[in-house]
Short mmCIF file of C-alpha atoms in Angstrom, two decimals:
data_model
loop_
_atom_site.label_atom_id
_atom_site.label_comp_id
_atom_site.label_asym_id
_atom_site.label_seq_id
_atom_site.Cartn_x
_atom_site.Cartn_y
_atom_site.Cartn_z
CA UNK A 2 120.22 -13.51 -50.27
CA UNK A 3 116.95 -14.80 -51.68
CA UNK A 4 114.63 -17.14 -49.56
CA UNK A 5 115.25 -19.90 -51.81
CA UNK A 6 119.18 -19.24 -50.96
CA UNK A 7 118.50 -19.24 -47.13
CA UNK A 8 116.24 -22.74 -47.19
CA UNK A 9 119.50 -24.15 -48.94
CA UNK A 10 122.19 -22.99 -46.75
CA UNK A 11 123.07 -25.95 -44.58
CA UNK A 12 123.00 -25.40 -40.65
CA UNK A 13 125.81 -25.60 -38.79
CA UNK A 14 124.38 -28.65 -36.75
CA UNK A 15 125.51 -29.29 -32.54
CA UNK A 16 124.69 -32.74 -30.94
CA UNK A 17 124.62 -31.67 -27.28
CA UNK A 18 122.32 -34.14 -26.61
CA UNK A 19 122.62 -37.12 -28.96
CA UNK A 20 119.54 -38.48 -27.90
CA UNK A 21 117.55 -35.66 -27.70
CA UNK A 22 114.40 -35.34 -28.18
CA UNK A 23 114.19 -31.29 -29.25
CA UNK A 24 115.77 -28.91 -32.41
CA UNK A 25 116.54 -25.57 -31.31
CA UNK A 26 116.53 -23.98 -34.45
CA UNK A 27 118.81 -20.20 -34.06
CA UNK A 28 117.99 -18.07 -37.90
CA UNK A 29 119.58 -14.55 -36.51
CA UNK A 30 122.42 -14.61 -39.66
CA UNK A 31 120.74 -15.94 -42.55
CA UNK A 32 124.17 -17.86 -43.56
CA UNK A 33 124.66 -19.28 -40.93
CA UNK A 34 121.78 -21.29 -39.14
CA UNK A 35 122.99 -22.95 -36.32
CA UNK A 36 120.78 -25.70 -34.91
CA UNK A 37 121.11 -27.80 -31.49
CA UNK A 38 120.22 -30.88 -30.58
CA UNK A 39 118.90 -30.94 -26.70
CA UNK A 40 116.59 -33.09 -24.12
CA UNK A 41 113.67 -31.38 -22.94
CA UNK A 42 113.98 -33.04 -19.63
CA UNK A 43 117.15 -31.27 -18.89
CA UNK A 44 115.91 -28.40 -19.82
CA UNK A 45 113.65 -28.53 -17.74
CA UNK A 46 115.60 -29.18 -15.24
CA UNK A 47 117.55 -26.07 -15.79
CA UNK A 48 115.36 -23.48 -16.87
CA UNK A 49 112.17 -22.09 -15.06
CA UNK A 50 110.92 -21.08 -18.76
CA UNK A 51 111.27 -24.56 -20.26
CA UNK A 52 109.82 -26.04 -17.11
CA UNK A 53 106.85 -23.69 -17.25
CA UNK A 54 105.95 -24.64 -20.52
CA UNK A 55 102.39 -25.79 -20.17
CA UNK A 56 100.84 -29.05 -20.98
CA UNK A 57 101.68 -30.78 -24.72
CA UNK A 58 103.54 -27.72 -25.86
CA UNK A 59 106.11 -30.03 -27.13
CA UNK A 60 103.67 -31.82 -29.65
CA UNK A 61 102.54 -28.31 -30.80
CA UNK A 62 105.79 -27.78 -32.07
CA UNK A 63 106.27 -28.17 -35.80
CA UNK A 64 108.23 -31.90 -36.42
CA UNK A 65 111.35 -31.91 -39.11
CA UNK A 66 111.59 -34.38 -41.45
CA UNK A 67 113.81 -36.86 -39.47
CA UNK A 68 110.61 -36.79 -36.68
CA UNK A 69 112.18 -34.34 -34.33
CA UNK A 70 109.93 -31.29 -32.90
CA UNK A 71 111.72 -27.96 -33.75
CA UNK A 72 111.90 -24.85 -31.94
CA UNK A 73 113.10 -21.79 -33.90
CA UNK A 74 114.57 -18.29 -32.72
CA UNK A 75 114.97 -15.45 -35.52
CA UNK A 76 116.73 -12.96 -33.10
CA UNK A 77 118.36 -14.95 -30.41
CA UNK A 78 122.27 -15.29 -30.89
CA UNK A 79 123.20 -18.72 -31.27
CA UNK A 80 127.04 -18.37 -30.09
CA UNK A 81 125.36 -17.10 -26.74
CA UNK A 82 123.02 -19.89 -27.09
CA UNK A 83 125.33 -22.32 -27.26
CA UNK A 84 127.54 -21.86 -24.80
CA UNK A 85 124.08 -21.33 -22.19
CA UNK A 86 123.20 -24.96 -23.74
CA UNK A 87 125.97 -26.63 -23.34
CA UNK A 88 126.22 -25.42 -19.95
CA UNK A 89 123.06 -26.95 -19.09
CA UNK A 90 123.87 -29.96 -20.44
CA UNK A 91 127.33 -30.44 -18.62
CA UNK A 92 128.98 -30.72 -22.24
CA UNK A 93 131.78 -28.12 -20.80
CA UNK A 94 134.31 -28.84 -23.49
CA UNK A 95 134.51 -26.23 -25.92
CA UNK A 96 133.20 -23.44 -24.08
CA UNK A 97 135.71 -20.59 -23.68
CA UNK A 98 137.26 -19.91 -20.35
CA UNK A 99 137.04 -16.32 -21.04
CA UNK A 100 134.70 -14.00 -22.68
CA UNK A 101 134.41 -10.46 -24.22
CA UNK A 102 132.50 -8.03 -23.03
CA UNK A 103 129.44 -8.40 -25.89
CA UNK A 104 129.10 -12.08 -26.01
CA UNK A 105 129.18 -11.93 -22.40
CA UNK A 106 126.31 -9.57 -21.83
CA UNK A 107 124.18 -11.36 -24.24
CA UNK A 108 124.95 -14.57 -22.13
CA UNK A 109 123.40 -12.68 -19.39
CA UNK A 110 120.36 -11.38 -20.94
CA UNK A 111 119.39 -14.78 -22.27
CA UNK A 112 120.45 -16.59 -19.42
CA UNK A 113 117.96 -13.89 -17.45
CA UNK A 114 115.11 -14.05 -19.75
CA UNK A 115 114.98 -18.22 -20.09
CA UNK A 116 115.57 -18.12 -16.29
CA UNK A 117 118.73 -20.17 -15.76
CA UNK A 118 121.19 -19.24 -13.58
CA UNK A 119 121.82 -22.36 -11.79
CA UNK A 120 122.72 -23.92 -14.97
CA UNK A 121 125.85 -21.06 -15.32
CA UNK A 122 126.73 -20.36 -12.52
CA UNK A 123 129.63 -22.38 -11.90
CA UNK A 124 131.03 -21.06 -15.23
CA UNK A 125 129.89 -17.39 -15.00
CA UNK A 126 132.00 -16.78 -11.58
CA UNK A 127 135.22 -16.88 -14.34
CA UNK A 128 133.92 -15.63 -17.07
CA UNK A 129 133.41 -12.18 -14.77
CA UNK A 130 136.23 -12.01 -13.43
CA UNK A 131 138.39 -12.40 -16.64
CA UNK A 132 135.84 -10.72 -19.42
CA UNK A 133 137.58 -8.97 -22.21
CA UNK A 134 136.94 -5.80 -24.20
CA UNK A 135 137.46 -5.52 -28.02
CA UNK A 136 137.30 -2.24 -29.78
CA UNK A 137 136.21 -3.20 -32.94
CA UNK A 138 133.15 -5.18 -30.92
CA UNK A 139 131.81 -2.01 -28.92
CA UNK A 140 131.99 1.53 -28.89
CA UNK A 141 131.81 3.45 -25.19
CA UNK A 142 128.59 4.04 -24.83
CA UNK A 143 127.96 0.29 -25.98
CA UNK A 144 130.55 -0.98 -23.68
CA UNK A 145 129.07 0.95 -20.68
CA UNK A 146 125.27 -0.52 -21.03
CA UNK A 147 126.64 -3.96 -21.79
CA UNK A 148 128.36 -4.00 -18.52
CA UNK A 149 125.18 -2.31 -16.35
CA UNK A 150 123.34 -5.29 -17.92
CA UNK A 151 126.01 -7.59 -17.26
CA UNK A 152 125.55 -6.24 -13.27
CA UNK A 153 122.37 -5.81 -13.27
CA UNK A 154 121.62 -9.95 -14.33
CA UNK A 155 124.49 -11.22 -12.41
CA UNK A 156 123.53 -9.30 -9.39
CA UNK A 157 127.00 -7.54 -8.74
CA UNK A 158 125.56 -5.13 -6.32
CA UNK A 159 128.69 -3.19 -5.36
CA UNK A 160 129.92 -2.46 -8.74
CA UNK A 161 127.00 -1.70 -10.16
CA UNK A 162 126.84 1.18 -6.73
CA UNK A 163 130.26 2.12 -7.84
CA UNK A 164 129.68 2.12 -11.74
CA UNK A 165 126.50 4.40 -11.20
CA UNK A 166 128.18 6.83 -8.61
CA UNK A 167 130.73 7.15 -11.56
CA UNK A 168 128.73 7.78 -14.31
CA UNK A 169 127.49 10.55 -12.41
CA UNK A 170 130.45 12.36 -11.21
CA UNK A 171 133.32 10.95 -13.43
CA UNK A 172 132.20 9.08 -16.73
CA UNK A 173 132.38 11.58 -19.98
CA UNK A 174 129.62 9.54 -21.90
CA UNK A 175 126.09 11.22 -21.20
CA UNK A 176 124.13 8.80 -24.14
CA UNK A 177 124.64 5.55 -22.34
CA UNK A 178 122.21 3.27 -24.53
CA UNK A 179 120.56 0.67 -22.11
CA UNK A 180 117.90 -0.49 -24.95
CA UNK A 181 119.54 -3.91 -25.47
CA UNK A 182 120.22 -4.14 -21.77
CA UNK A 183 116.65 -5.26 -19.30
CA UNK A 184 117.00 -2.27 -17.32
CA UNK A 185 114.56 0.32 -17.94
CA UNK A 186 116.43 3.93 -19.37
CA UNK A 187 114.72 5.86 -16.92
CA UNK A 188 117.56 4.78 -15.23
CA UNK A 189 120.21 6.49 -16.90
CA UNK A 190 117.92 9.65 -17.25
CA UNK A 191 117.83 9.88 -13.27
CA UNK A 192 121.65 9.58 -13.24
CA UNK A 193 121.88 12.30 -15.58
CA UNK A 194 119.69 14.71 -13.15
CA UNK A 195 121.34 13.87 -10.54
CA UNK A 196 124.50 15.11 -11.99
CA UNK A 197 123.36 18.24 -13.56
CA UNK A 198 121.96 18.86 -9.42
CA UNK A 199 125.64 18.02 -8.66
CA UNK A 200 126.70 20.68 -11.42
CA UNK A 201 124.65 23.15 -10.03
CA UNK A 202 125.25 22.80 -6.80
CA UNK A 203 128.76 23.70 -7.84
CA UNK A 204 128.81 26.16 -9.81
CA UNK A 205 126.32 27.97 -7.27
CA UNK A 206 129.81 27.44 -4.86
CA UNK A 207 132.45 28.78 -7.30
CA UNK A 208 130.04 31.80 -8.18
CA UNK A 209 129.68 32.76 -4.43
CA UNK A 210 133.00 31.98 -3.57
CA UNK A 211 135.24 32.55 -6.95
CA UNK A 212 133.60 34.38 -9.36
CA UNK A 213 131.27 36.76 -7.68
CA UNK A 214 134.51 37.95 -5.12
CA UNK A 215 136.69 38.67 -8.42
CA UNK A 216 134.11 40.59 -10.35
CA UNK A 217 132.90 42.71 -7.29
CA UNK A 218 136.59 43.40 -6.76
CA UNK A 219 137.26 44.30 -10.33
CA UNK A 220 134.52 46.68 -10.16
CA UNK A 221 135.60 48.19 -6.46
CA UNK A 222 139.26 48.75 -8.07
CA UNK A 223 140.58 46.12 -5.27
CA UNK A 224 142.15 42.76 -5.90
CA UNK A 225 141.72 39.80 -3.67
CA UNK A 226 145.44 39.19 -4.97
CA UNK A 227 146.72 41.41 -7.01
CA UNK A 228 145.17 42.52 -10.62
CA UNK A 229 146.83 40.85 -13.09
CA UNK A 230 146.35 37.25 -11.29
CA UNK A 231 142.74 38.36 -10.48
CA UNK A 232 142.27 38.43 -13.84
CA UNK A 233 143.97 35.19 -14.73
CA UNK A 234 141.59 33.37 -12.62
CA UNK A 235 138.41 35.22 -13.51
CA UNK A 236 139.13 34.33 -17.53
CA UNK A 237 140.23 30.89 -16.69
CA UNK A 238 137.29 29.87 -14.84
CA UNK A 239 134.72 32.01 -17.05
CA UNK A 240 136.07 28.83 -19.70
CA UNK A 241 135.91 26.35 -17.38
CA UNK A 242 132.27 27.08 -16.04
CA UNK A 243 130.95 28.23 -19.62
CA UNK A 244 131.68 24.95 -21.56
CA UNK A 245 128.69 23.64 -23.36
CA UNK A 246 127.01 20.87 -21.43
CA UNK A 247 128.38 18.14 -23.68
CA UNK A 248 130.06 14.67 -23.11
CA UNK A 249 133.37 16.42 -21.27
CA UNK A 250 131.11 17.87 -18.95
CA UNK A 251 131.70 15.89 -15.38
CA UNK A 252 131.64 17.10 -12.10
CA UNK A 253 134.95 15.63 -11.71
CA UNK A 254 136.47 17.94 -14.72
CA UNK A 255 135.77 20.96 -12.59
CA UNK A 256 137.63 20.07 -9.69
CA UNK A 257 140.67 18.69 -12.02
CA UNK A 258 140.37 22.63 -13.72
CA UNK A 259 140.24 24.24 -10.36
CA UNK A 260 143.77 21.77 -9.45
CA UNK A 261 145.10 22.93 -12.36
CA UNK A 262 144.66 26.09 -11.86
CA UNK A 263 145.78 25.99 -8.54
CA UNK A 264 148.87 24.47 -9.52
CA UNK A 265 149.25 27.34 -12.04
CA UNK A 266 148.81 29.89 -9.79
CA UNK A 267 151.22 28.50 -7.08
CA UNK A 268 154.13 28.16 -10.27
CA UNK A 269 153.24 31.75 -11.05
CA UNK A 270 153.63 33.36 -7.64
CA UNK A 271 156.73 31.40 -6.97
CA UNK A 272 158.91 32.31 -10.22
CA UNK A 273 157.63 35.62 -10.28
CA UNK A 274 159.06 36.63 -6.76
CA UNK A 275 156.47 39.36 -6.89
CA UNK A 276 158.24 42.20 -3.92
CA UNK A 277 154.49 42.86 -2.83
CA UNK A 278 153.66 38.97 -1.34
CA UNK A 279 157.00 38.98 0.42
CA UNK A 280 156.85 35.86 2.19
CA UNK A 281 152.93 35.23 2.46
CA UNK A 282 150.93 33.24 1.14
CA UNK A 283 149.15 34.35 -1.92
CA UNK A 284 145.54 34.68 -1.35
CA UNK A 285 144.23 33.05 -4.33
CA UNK A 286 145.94 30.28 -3.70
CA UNK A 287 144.52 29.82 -0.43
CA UNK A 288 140.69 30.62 -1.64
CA UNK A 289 141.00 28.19 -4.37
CA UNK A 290 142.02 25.01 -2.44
CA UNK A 291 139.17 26.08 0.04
CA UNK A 292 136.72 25.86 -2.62
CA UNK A 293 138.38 22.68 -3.92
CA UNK A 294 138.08 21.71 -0.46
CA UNK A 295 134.48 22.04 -0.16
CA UNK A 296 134.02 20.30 -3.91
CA UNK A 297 135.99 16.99 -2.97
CA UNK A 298 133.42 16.94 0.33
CA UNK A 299 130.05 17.67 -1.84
CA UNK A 300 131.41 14.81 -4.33
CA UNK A 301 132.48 12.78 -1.58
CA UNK A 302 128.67 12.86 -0.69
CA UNK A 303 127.50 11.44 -4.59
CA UNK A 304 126.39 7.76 -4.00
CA UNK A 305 125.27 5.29 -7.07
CA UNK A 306 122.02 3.43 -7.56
CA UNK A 307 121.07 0.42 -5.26
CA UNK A 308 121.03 -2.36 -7.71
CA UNK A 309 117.83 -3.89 -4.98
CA UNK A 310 115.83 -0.54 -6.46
CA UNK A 311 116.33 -1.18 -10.44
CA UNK A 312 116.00 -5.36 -10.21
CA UNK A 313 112.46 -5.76 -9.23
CA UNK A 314 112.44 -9.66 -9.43
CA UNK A 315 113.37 -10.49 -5.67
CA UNK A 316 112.42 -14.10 -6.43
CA UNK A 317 115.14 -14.06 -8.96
CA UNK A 318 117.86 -12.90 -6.71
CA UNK A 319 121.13 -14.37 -7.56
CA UNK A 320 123.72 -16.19 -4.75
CA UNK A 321 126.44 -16.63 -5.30
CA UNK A 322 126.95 -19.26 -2.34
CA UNK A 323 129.57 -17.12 -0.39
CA UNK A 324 130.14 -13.17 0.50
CA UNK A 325 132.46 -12.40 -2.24
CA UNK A 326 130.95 -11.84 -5.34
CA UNK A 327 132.58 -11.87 -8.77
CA UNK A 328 134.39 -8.42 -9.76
CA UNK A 329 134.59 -7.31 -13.53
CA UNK A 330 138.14 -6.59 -14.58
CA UNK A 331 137.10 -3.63 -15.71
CA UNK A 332 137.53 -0.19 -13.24
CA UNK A 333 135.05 2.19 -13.54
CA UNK A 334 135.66 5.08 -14.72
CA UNK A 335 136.03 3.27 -17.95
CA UNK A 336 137.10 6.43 -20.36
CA UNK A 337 140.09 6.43 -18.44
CA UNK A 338 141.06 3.24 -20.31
CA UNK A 339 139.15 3.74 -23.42
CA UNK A 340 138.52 6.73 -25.13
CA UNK A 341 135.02 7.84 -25.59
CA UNK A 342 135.79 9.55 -28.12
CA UNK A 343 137.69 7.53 -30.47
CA UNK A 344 137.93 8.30 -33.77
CA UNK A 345 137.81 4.46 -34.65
CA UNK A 346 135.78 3.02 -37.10
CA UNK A 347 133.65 0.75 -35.32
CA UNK A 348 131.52 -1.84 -35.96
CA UNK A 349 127.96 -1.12 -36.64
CA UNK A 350 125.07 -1.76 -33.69
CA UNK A 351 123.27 -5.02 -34.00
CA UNK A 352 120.41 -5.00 -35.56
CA UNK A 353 118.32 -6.94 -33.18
CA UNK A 354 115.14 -5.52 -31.79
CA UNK A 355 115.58 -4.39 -27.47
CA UNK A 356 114.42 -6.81 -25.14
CA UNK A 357 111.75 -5.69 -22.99
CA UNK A 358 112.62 -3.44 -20.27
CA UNK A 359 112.40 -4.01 -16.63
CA UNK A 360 111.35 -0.51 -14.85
CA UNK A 361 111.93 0.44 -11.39
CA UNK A 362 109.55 -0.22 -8.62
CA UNK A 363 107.13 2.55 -7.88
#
C-alpha cells in the first residue's frame, strides 16, 4: 500500500471522551488506523506517564484540522489500547469479559509501561482468572513468555515461583523468547543453567549408582541380577542418558524413563517366573526405585525465581487489596496441554520492535 493509499484510508474513529480535548492517533496496521478521542485530565488522573508529562507538552503536540492536538503511536496495538482507555475512562461497555492469552499480555505491557494499574485493576482480576489460549494466535514458546510477562506486570508472585521451577525441571521448550516481554532474557538463560546443574547432578547419580555397577559387573563376569536383565537396563539407560540435549530433554523425563523402566523390569521378572529369584525380590528392581528415590528428593529440592529479584520497580509493586491474588487458568507445565511441538501452521511473530528490557538487580 502506497503512502498516498494509507493518508486515504479512513480511521476507525472511538469517542471515549466526547468532549475531549486529545487524539490518540494508533498507525500499527496501515489499514486500519484506529484513533481515540480522550481528556487529558483523566489521563492524568490515571496514568503516572500522562501525569508526568512536563509543562505545555500538550500545545507541542501537532493540532488536526478540526483544532484537536494529536498524539500518534506507530507500534502500539490499538485493540490493547482501547480496552486500557476505556478502562480509564469508566466507558466499561464493550470491553470483553475475557481475554486470550496475546491481547492479554500486551494489555499488561502497555498498561506497565504508561504506568496504570489503578485504572485496570478492577477489570484485570477477571480477565486473569478466565484468559484464553488460541493456537493459531501463539506458538509454545510464544505462549510461555507471554504469560511470564503477564506475571511478571501483574505481580502474580506464586505462579510465576511455580512457572519458573517448571521450566526448569518439567517444561520441554528450552527457546522461551522473552524479547516482547519487559523481563530481561538473562532470565531464562539462568533457568536454563540451573537445569543443565540439575542434569548433571543426575546423571553423576545414575552413573555411580546404575551405570558404573552394571558395566563393572559385566566386565567381572557377575550380574547384579542376572545377565540378560543386566543388560536390558544397561542399553536402556545408555538411550535414555545419551539423548541429545534438545527440547525433550527435562529433568523430569529421566525420572519418567527410570519409572518406566522400573515398571518393565517388575512385568519381566513376574511373567518370566525365572527358578533362580524364587520368591525374592529382584535386585534391579530394588536399586532402581532407590535411585528414583533419591531423584524425586534432589527435584523436590528445585525452587523457581522470586518474582521480588526480576521486578526491580518496588515503587511499582502491585496490590491487589486482599491476600489472594488472581490465578491464570493455565497449569504449568503447559506442554502437557499443548504440544510444543505441533506441527501446526501458525501464525507468523509480530513484527513489532521488543520493548525495552528490565534486568535483574545486581
Amino acid at each position: 500500500m502506497s503512502t498516498m493509499e494509507i493518508d486515504q484510508v479512513r480511521p476507525e474513529r472511538h469517542d471515549i471522551a466526547p468532549d475531549g480535548d486529545l487524539i490518540l492517533l494508533y498507525k500499527k496496521h496501515a489499514n486500519r488506523p484506529v484513533e481515540l478521542r480522550v481528556s487529558t485530565t483523566i489521563l492524568k488522573s490515571q496514568s503516572i506517564y500522562f501525569k508526568g508529562l512536563s509543562g505545555r507538552w500538550l500545545e507541542t503536540l501537532p493540532v488536526r484540522p478540526d483544532g484537536l492536538p494529536e498524539m500518534a503511536f506507530d507500534r502500539l496495538d490499538p485493540d490493547a489500547m482501547l480496552i486500557i482507555m476505556k478502562a480509564a475512562h469508566l466507558k466499561f461497555q464493550g470491553i470483553p469479559d475475557e481475554l486470550n492469552v496475546k491481547l492479554l499480555h500486551k494489555i499488561a505491557k502497555y498498561v506497565h509501561m504508561f504506568d496504570m494499574f489503578p485504572a485496570v485493576c478492577t477489570l484485570a482480576r477477571p480477565w486473569i482468572q478466565y484468559v484464553r489460549m488460541f493456537v493459531d494466535q501463539c506458538n509454545s514458546t510464544e505462549l510461555a513468555g507471554y504469560l511470564l510477562g503477564i506475571m511478571w506486570v501483574f505481580n502474580l508472585k506464586e505462579q510465576f515461583k511455580k512457572a519458573t521451577r517448571s521450566i526448569i525441571v518439567d517444561c520441554n521448550a528450552v527457546d522461551i523468547d522473552l524479547s516482547r516481554t519487559l523481563i530481561d532474557q538473562s532470565m531464562f538463560d539462568e533457568l536454563l543453567a540451573i537445569r543443565h546443574e540439575v542434569m548433571r547432578d543426575m546423571s553423576s547419580l545414575i552413573q555411580s549408582k546404575l551405570i558404573a555397577p552394571l558395566k563393572q559387573g559385566e566386565k567381572n563376569g557377575k550380574a547384579i541380577c542376572h545377565r540378560e536383565c543386566d543388560h536390558h537396563i544397561r542399553i536402556h539407560m545408555q538411550v535414555l542418558m545419551e539423548a541429545p540435549p534438545n527440547k525433550e530433554t527435562k529433568p523430569s523425563r529421566i525420572v519418567e524413563g527410570l519409572r518406566f523402566l522400573s515398571d518393565d523390569r517388575k512385568f519381566y521378572h513376574n511373567s518370566s517366573r525365572d527358578p533362580l529369584e524364587g520368591s525374592r525380590k529382584p535386585l534391579c528392581i530394588g536399586r532402581l526405585n532407590e535411585v528414583i528415590s533419591q531423584l524425586d528428593k534432589m527435584l523436590e529440592k528445585v525452587e523457581g525465581f522470586d518474582l521480588a529479584d526480576w521486578r526491580p520497580e518496588a515503587s511499582q509493586e502491585v496490590v491487589w487489596g486482599d491476600d489472594v491474588e488472581p490465578e491464570l487458568r493455565l497449569d504449568w507445565p503447559y506442554d502437557q496441554k499443548f504440544n510444543f511441538d505441533s506441527d501446526y501452521e501458525l501464525s507468523p511473530r509480530s513484527s513489532a520492535s521488543p520493548p525495552p528490557g528490565k534486568g535483574r538487580n545486581e
